[in-house]
Amino acid sequence: DTGVSQNPRHKITKRGQNVTFRCDPISEHNRLYWYRQTLGQGPEFLTYFQNEAQLEKSRLLSDRFSAERPKGSFSTLEIQRTEQGDSAMYLCASSPFLGQAATGELFFGEGSRLTVL
Amino acid sequence: EDQVTQSPEALRLQEGESSSLNCSYTVSGLRGLFWYRQDPGKGPEFLFTLYSAGEEKEKERLKATLTKKESFLHITAPKPEDSATYLCAAMDTGRRALTFGSGTRLQVQP
């Protein structure tokens, strides 16, 4: 399977616990994105990497959220001290680097669903 | 702030009944306008990119068009397998992030 892989697919946790999600992008893709989606809404941008550099973060991203992409390969998204409002689907997407081209053709994974009790 | 609004929120069609979905956007400069399809429990799947007003793209029963303030996704003679949520997204110049609308949930009944 050469698509974007996300793990775990489902996570149930208690309020106050830390959780970590992993994303393995398509191997030749330089760009990696994290989005969050709640029921009935479109995906909301969280952060973006080009190779290992985190180039953009949403202003809405709480300091409880941190993302890394060591060596420009897989990425992790950690949420510390989870709150019930963090319950959502966390989507990872990747795309190839095409210079300055406006490639909005993102390849999404199937997401990691977080439920905070 | 970038904003994308889609209408209607939900649409129910009979098989073969053509219709259009609307996406209005507000960005300081449009780098691109994108349409995605999302099935329940899945990540969005890319459909089209539109770059400038007047541009059109087609794929099977779907055709996307773009004006300076709106985009339309026209569905001709839909089939039940076209049932999904259709998402519109805009990319502002100077950014690489997409701003998505809330989507239109399309149901096509046989």
PDB file of C-alpha atoms in Angstrom:
ATOM      1  CA  ASP A   1       0.000   0.000   0.000  1.00  0.00           C
ATOM      2  CA  THR A   2       1.579   3.267  -1.080  1.00  0.00           C
ATOM      3  CA  GLY A   3      -0.991   5.644   0.415  1.00  0.00           C
ATOM      4  CA  VAL A   4      -0.812   7.825   3.517  1.00  0.00           C
ATOM      5  CA  SER A   5      -0.931   5.699   6.645  1.00  0.00           C
ATOM      6  CA  GLN A   6      -2.145   6.911  10.040  1.00  0.00           C
ATOM      7  CA  ASN A   7      -2.004   5.200  13.416  1.00  0.00           C
ATOM      8  CA  PRO A   8      -3.821   4.542  15.583  1.00  0.00           C
ATOM      9  CA  ARG A   9      -7.108   4.703  13.715  1.00  0.00           C
ATOM     10  CA  HIS A  10      -9.062   5.149  16.929  1.00  0.00           C
ATOM     11  CA  LYS A  11      -8.008   6.405  20.341  1.00  0.00           C
ATOM     12  CA  ILE A  12     -10.158   6.752  23.430  1.00  0.00           C
ATOM     13  CA  THR A  13      -8.569   8.563  26.335  1.00  0.00           C
ATOM     14  CA  LYS A  14      -9.483  10.266  29.560  1.00  0.00           C
ATOM     15  CA  ARG A  15      -9.352  13.998  29.955  1.00  0.00           C
ATOM     16  CA  GLY A  16      -5.894  15.154  31.001  1.00  0.00           C
ATOM     17  CA  GLN A  17      -3.986  12.322  29.334  1.00  0.00           C
ATOM     18  CA  ASN A  18      -1.469  12.800  26.527  1.00  0.00           C
ATOM     19  CA  VAL A  19      -1.958  11.197  23.125  1.00  0.00           C
ATOM     20  CA  THR A  20       0.279  10.831  20.093  1.00  0.00           C
ATOM     21  CA  PHE A  21      -0.677  10.144  16.498  1.00  0.00           C
ATOM     22  CA  ARG A  22       1.661   8.987  13.770  1.00  0.00           C
ATOM     23  CA  CYS A  23       1.515   9.676  10.038  1.00  0.00           C
ATOM     24  CA  ASP A  24       3.545   7.948   7.338  1.00  0.00           C
ATOM     25  CA  PRO A  25       3.230   9.970   4.114  1.00  0.00           C
ATOM     26  CA  ILE A  26       3.674   8.756   0.564  1.00  0.00           C
ATOM     27  CA  SER A  27       7.406   8.156   0.330  1.00  0.00           C
ATOM     28  CA  GLU A  28       8.327  10.684  -2.371  1.00  0.00           C
ATOM     29  CA  HIS A  29       6.193  13.496  -0.918  1.00  0.00           C
ATOM     30  CA  ASN A  30       8.084  16.373   0.690  1.00  0.00           C
ATOM     31  CA  ARG A  31       5.072  18.193   2.109  1.00  0.00           C
ATOM     32  CA  LEU A  32       3.054  16.944   5.047  1.00  0.00           C
ATOM     33  CA  TYR A  33      -0.037  18.496   6.603  1.00  0.00           C
ATOM     34  CA  TRP A  34      -2.139  17.922   9.691  1.00  0.00           C
ATOM     35  CA  TYR A  35      -5.813  18.848   9.724  1.00  0.00           C
ATOM     36  CA  ARG A  36      -8.563  18.356  12.287  1.00  0.00           C
ATOM     37  CA  GLN A  37     -12.164  17.601  11.372  1.00  0.00           C
ATOM     38  CA  THR A  38     -15.243  17.541  13.575  1.00  0.00           C
ATOM     39  CA  LEU A  39     -18.627  16.117  12.620  1.00  0.00           C
ATOM     40  CA  GLY A  40     -20.370  18.135   9.932  1.00  0.00           C
ATOM     41  CA  GLN A  41     -17.427  20.448   9.376  1.00  0.00           C
ATOM     42  CA  GLY A  42     -14.665  20.639   6.828  1.00  0.00           C
ATOM     43  CA  PRO A  43     -11.056  19.916   7.730  1.00  0.00           C
ATOM     44  CA  GLU A  44      -9.358  22.674   9.746  1.00  0.00           C
ATOM     45  CA  PHE A  45      -5.679  23.336   9.105  1.00  0.00           C
ATOM     46  CA  LEU A  46      -3.300  22.686  12.003  1.00  0.00           C
ATOM     47  CA  THR A  47       0.244  22.668  10.667  1.00  0.00           C
ATOM     48  CA  TYR A  48       2.440  22.040   7.621  1.00  0.00           C
ATOM     49  CA  PHE A  49       5.940  20.650   7.052  1.00  0.00           C
ATOM     50  CA  GLN A  50       8.208  20.820   4.087  1.00  0.00           C
ATOM     51  CA  ASN A  51      10.721  18.049   4.660  1.00  0.00           C
ATOM     52  CA  GLU A  52      11.638  18.379   8.349  1.00  0.00           C
ATOM     53  CA  ALA A  53      10.889  22.092   8.605  1.00  0.00           C
ATOM     54  CA  GLN A  54       7.600  23.159  10.164  1.00  0.00           C
ATOM     55  CA  LEU A  55       6.739  26.138   7.965  1.00  0.00           C
ATOM     56  CA  GLU A  56       3.250  27.075   9.057  1.00  0.00           C
ATOM     57  CA  LYS A  57       1.086  26.650  12.143  1.00  0.00           C
ATOM     58  CA  SER A  58      -2.499  27.656  12.642  1.00  0.00           C
ATOM     59  CA  ARG A  59      -3.024  30.549  15.039  1.00  0.00           C
ATOM     60  CA  LEU A  60      -5.761  28.429  16.556  1.00  0.00           C
ATOM     61  CA  LEU A  61      -3.281  25.714  17.491  1.00  0.00           C
ATOM     62  CA  SER A  62      -3.040  25.523  21.271  1.00  0.00           C
ATOM     63  CA  ASP A  63       0.383  25.159  22.888  1.00  0.00           C
ATOM     64  CA  ARG A  64      -0.827  21.745  24.065  1.00  0.00           C
ATOM     65  CA  PHE A  65      -0.387  20.586  20.467  1.00  0.00           C
ATOM     66  CA  SER A  66       3.034  19.803  19.057  1.00  0.00           C
ATOM     67  CA  ALA A  67       4.062  18.199  15.798  1.00  0.00           C
ATOM     68  CA  GLU A  68       7.372  16.888  14.572  1.00  0.00           C
ATOM     69  CA  ARG A  69       8.729  15.421  11.390  1.00  0.00           C
ATOM     70  CA  PRO A  70      12.221  14.127  12.138  1.00  0.00           C
ATOM     71  CA  LYS A  71      14.383  13.552   9.072  1.00  0.00           C
ATOM     72  CA  GLY A  72      11.516  14.604   6.833  1.00  0.00           C
ATOM     73  CA  SER A  73       9.890  11.197   6.885  1.00  0.00           C
ATOM     74  CA  PHE A  74       7.033  10.238   9.217  1.00  0.00           C
ATOM     75  CA  SER A  75       5.366  12.789  11.446  1.00  0.00           C
ATOM     76  CA  THR A  76       3.878  12.726  14.931  1.00  0.00           C
ATOM     77  CA  LEU A  77       1.193  14.924  16.417  1.00  0.00           C
ATOM     78  CA  GLU A  78       1.091  15.027  20.207  1.00  0.00           C
ATOM     79  CA  ILE A  79      -1.723  16.483  22.274  1.00  0.00           C
ATOM     80  CA  GLN A  80      -0.904  17.084  25.924  1.00  0.00           C
ATOM     81  CA  ARG A  81      -3.468  17.330  28.719  1.00  0.00           C
ATOM     82  CA  THR A  82      -6.339  16.423  26.427  1.00  0.00           C
ATOM     83  CA  GLU A  83      -9.697  18.156  26.780  1.00  0.00           C
ATOM     84  CA  GLN A  84     -13.121  17.018  25.623  1.00  0.00           C
ATOM     85  CA  GLY A  85     -13.016  19.693  22.938  1.00  0.00           C
ATOM     86  CA  ASP A  86     -10.062  17.884  21.369  1.00  0.00           C
ATOM     87  CA  SER A  87     -12.356  15.046  20.302  1.00  0.00           C
ATOM     88  CA  ALA A  88     -12.184  14.992  16.506  1.00  0.00           C
ATOM     89  CA  MET A  89     -10.761  13.196  13.498  1.00  0.00           C
ATOM     90  CA  TYR A  90      -7.107  14.089  12.959  1.00  0.00           C
ATOM     91  CA  LEU A  91      -6.210  13.891   9.294  1.00  0.00           C
ATOM     92  CA  CYS A  92      -2.756  13.740   7.796  1.00  0.00           C
ATOM     93  CA  ALA A  93      -2.082  14.557   4.164  1.00  0.00           C
ATOM     94  CA  SER A  94       0.965  14.712   1.944  1.00  0.00           C
ATOM     95  CA  SER A  95       1.833  16.199  -1.416  1.00  0.00           C
ATOM     96  CA  PRO A  96       4.872  16.340  -3.667  1.00  0.00           C
ATOM     97  CA  PHE A  97       7.028  19.446  -3.868  1.00  0.00           C
ATOM     98  CA  LEU A  98       6.568  21.182  -7.214  1.00  0.00           C
ATOM     99  CA  GLY A  99       8.513  24.370  -6.616  1.00  0.00           C
ATOM    100  CA  GLN A 100       6.198  27.341  -6.378  1.00  0.00           C
ATOM    101  CA  ALA A 101       3.281  25.530  -7.999  1.00  0.00           C
ATOM    102  CA  ALA A 102       0.023  25.789  -6.121  1.00  0.00           C
ATOM    103  CA  THR A 103      -0.466  22.125  -5.578  1.00  0.00           C
ATOM    104  CA  GLY A 104      -3.572  21.735  -3.476  1.00  0.00           C
ATOM    105  CA  GLU A 105      -3.787  18.120  -4.538  1.00  0.00           C
ATOM    106  CA  LEU A 106      -3.346  16.582  -1.132  1.00  0.00           C
ATOM    107  CA  PHE A 107      -3.381  12.856  -0.517  1.00  0.00           C
ATOM    108  CA  PHE A 108      -5.173  12.234   2.755  1.00  0.00           C
ATOM    109  CA  GLY A 109      -4.940   9.307   5.098  1.00  0.00           C
ATOM    110  CA  GLU A 110      -8.036   7.778   6.643  1.00  0.00           C
ATOM    111  CA  GLY A 111      -7.528   9.703   9.854  1.00  0.00           C
ATOM    112  CA  SER A 112      -7.114   9.023  13.552  1.00  0.00           C
ATOM    113  CA  ARG A 113     -10.300   9.457  15.528  1.00  0.00           C
ATOM    114  CA  LEU A 114      -9.819  10.794  19.047  1.00  0.00           C
ATOM    115  CA  THR A 115     -12.470  10.529  21.742  1.00  0.00           C
ATOM    116  CA  VAL A 116     -11.746  12.283  25.033  1.00  0.00           C
ATOM    117  CA  LEU A 117     -13.959  11.141  27.909  1.00  0.00           C
TER     118      LEU A 117
ATOM    119  CA  GLU B   1      -9.058  36.041   7.180  1.00  0.00           C
ATOM    120  CA  ASP B   2      -9.660  33.421   4.495  1.00  0.00           C
ATOM    121  CA  GLN B   3     -13.222  32.165   4.357  1.00  0.00           C
ATOM    122  CA  VAL B   4     -14.985  29.480   2.320  1.00  0.00           C
ATOM    123  CA  THR B   5     -18.753  28.988   2.439  1.00  0.00           C
ATOM    124  CA  GLN B   6     -20.618  26.139   0.787  1.00  0.00           C
ATOM    125  CA  SER B   7     -24.291  25.766   0.012  1.00  0.00           C
ATOM    126  CA  PRO B   8     -26.538  23.966   0.358  1.00  0.00           C
ATOM    127  CA  GLU B   9     -25.460  22.059   3.476  1.00  0.00           C
ATOM    128  CA  ALA B  10     -27.311  18.994   2.254  1.00  0.00           C
ATOM    129  CA  LEU B  11     -28.884  18.015  -1.042  1.00  0.00           C
ATOM    130  CA  ARG B  12     -31.040  15.055  -1.906  1.00  0.00           C
ATOM    131  CA  LEU B  13     -31.452  14.196  -5.587  1.00  0.00           C
ATOM    132  CA  GLN B  14     -33.147  11.484  -7.535  1.00  0.00           C
ATOM    133  CA  GLU B  15     -30.922   9.454  -9.822  1.00  0.00           C
ATOM    134  CA  GLY B  16     -30.552  11.389 -13.069  1.00  0.00           C
ATOM    135  CA  GLU B  17     -31.594  14.731 -11.561  1.00  0.00           C
ATOM    136  CA  SER B  18     -28.835  17.249 -12.327  1.00  0.00           C
ATOM    137  CA  SER B  19     -27.914  20.034  -9.900  1.00  0.00           C
ATOM    138  CA  SER B  20     -25.137  22.375  -8.794  1.00  0.00           C
ATOM    139  CA  LEU B  21     -23.250  22.923  -5.559  1.00  0.00           C
ATOM    140  CA  ASN B  22     -21.993  26.386  -4.657  1.00  0.00           C
ATOM    141  CA  CYS B  23     -18.747  27.505  -3.052  1.00  0.00           C
ATOM    142  CA  SER B  24     -18.081  31.160  -2.310  1.00  0.00           C
ATOM    143  CA  TYR B  25     -14.647  32.214  -1.134  1.00  0.00           C
ATOM    144  CA  THR B  26     -12.945  35.238   0.353  1.00  0.00           C
ATOM    145  CA  VAL B  27      -9.159  35.356   0.173  1.00  0.00           C
ATOM    146  CA  SER B  28      -6.725  38.207  -0.294  1.00  0.00           C
ATOM    147  CA  GLY B  29      -5.345  36.528  -3.412  1.00  0.00           C
ATOM    148  CA  LEU B  30      -6.401  33.209  -4.863  1.00  0.00           C
ATOM    149  CA  ARG B  31      -3.609  30.771  -5.547  1.00  0.00           C
ATOM    150  CA  GLY B  32      -6.028  27.952  -6.331  1.00  0.00           C
ATOM    151  CA  LEU B  33      -9.545  26.593  -5.701  1.00  0.00           C
ATOM    152  CA  PHE B  34      -9.910  22.883  -5.032  1.00  0.00           C
ATOM    153  CA  TRP B  35     -12.743  20.373  -4.883  1.00  0.00           C
ATOM    154  CA  TYR B  36     -12.614  17.174  -2.851  1.00  0.00           C
ATOM    155  CA  ARG B  37     -14.989  14.287  -2.296  1.00  0.00           C
ATOM    156  CA  GLN B  38     -15.263  12.648   1.134  1.00  0.00           C
ATOM    157  CA  ASP B  39     -16.985   9.370   1.879  1.00  0.00           C
ATOM    158  CA  PRO B  40     -18.059   8.548   5.466  1.00  0.00           C
ATOM    159  CA  GLY B  41     -15.144   7.484   7.655  1.00  0.00           C
ATOM    160  CA  LYS B  42     -12.587   8.291   4.953  1.00  0.00           C
ATOM    161  CA  GLY B  43     -10.179  11.106   4.238  1.00  0.00           C
ATOM    162  CA  PRO B  44     -11.020  13.579   1.457  1.00  0.00           C
ATOM    163  CA  GLU B  45     -10.172  12.570  -2.112  1.00  0.00           C
ATOM    164  CA  PHE B  46      -8.957  15.183  -4.573  1.00  0.00           C
ATOM    165  CA  LEU B  47     -11.170  15.972  -7.568  1.00  0.00           C
ATOM    166  CA  PHE B  48     -10.212  19.266  -9.266  1.00  0.00           C
ATOM    167  CA  THR B  49      -7.943  22.300  -9.179  1.00  0.00           C
ATOM    168  CA  LEU B  50      -9.047  25.632 -10.677  1.00  0.00           C
ATOM    169  CA  TYR B  51      -6.630  28.540 -10.912  1.00  0.00           C
ATOM    170  CA  SER B  52      -8.348  31.441 -12.650  1.00  0.00           C
ATOM    171  CA  ALA B  53     -11.810  32.820 -13.372  1.00  0.00           C
ATOM    172  CA  GLY B  54     -13.407  31.200 -16.385  1.00  0.00           C
ATOM    173  CA  GLU B  55     -11.573  27.933 -15.964  1.00  0.00           C
ATOM    174  CA  GLU B  56     -13.543  24.675 -16.127  1.00  0.00           C
ATOM    175  CA  LYS B  57     -12.592  21.083 -15.336  1.00  0.00           C
ATOM    176  CA  GLU B  58     -14.583  17.914 -15.985  1.00  0.00           C
ATOM    177  CA  LYS B  59     -14.481  14.376 -14.713  1.00  0.00           C
ATOM    178  CA  GLU B  60     -17.204  11.900 -15.588  1.00  0.00           C
ATOM    179  CA  ARG B  61     -20.495  13.404 -14.344  1.00  0.00           C
ATOM    180  CA  LEU B  62     -18.792  16.297 -12.529  1.00  0.00           C
ATOM    181  CA  LYS B  63     -17.819  19.702 -13.861  1.00  0.00           C
ATOM    182  CA  ALA B  64     -16.221  22.442 -11.788  1.00  0.00           C
ATOM    183  CA  THR B  65     -16.260  26.109 -12.784  1.00  0.00           C
ATOM    184  CA  LEU B  66     -14.701  29.218 -11.262  1.00  0.00           C
ATOM    185  CA  THR B  67     -15.592  32.915 -11.138  1.00  0.00           C
ATOM    186  CA  LYS B  68     -13.838  35.669  -9.203  1.00  0.00           C
ATOM    187  CA  LYS B  69     -15.921  35.022  -6.109  1.00  0.00           C
ATOM    188  CA  GLU B  70     -17.490  31.592  -6.513  1.00  0.00           C
ATOM    189  CA  SER B  71     -17.028  28.086  -7.754  1.00  0.00           C
ATOM    190  CA  PHE B  72     -19.700  25.659  -8.805  1.00  0.00           C
ATOM    191  CA  LEU B  73     -19.666  21.888  -8.954  1.00  0.00           C
ATOM    192  CA  HIS B  74     -22.194  20.735 -11.507  1.00  0.00           C
ATOM    193  CA  ILE B  75     -23.424  17.159 -11.278  1.00  0.00           C
ATOM    194  CA  THR B  76     -25.043  15.839 -14.430  1.00  0.00           C
ATOM    195  CA  ALA B  77     -27.346  12.818 -14.278  1.00  0.00           C
ATOM    196  CA  PRO B  78     -26.001  11.671 -10.882  1.00  0.00           C
ATOM    197  CA  LYS B  79     -25.933   8.061  -9.775  1.00  0.00           C
ATOM    198  CA  PRO B  80     -26.253   6.672  -6.234  1.00  0.00           C
ATOM    199  CA  GLU B  81     -22.470   6.146  -6.131  1.00  0.00           C
ATOM    200  CA  ASP B  82     -22.041   9.918  -6.358  1.00  0.00           C
ATOM    201  CA  SER B  83     -23.462  10.183  -2.834  1.00  0.00           C
ATOM    202  CA  ALA B  84     -20.781  11.750  -0.637  1.00  0.00           C
ATOM    203  CA  THR B  85     -19.779  15.033   0.984  1.00  0.00           C
ATOM    204  CA  TYR B  86     -18.232  17.460  -1.479  1.00  0.00           C
ATOM    205  CA  LEU B  87     -15.691  19.861  -0.010  1.00  0.00           C
ATOM    206  CA  CYS B  88     -14.418  23.073  -1.520  1.00  0.00           C
ATOM    207  CA  ALA B  89     -11.094  24.591  -0.440  1.00  0.00           C
ATOM    208  CA  ALA B  90      -9.160  27.761  -1.266  1.00  0.00           C
ATOM    209  CA  MET B  91      -5.448  28.397  -1.105  1.00  0.00           C
ATOM    210  CA  ASP B  92      -4.348  31.976  -0.491  1.00  0.00           C
ATOM    211  CA  THR B  93      -1.245  33.386  -2.145  1.00  0.00           C
ATOM    212  CA  GLY B  94       1.731  33.163   0.156  1.00  0.00           C
ATOM    213  CA  ARG B  95       0.380  30.120   1.948  1.00  0.00           C
ATOM    214  CA  ARG B  96       0.432  26.377   1.451  1.00  0.00           C
ATOM    215  CA  ALA B  97      -2.524  25.575   3.684  1.00  0.00           C
ATOM    216  CA  LEU B  98      -6.015  24.976   2.344  1.00  0.00           C
ATOM    217  CA  THR B  99      -9.052  26.630   3.903  1.00  0.00           C
ATOM    218  CA  PHE B 100     -11.974  24.235   3.587  1.00  0.00           C
ATOM    219  CA  GLY B 101     -15.682  24.913   3.571  1.00  0.00           C
ATOM    220  CA  SER B 102     -18.074  22.819   5.654  1.00  0.00           C
ATOM    221  CA  GLY B 103     -19.097  20.750   2.656  1.00  0.00           C
ATOM    222  CA  THR B 104     -22.315  19.755   0.907  1.00  0.00           C
ATOM    223  CA  ARG B 105     -23.695  16.330   1.816  1.00  0.00           C
ATOM    224  CA  LEU B 106     -25.129  14.875  -1.368  1.00  0.00           C
ATOM    225  CA  GLN B 107     -27.492  11.935  -1.369  1.00  0.00           C
ATOM    226  CA  VAL B 108     -28.589  10.449  -4.685  1.00  0.00           C
ATOM    227  CA  GLN B 109     -31.541   8.112  -4.434  1.00  0.00           C
ATOM    228  CA  PRO B 110     -32.164   5.351  -7.000  1.00  0.00           C
TER     229      PRO B 110
END
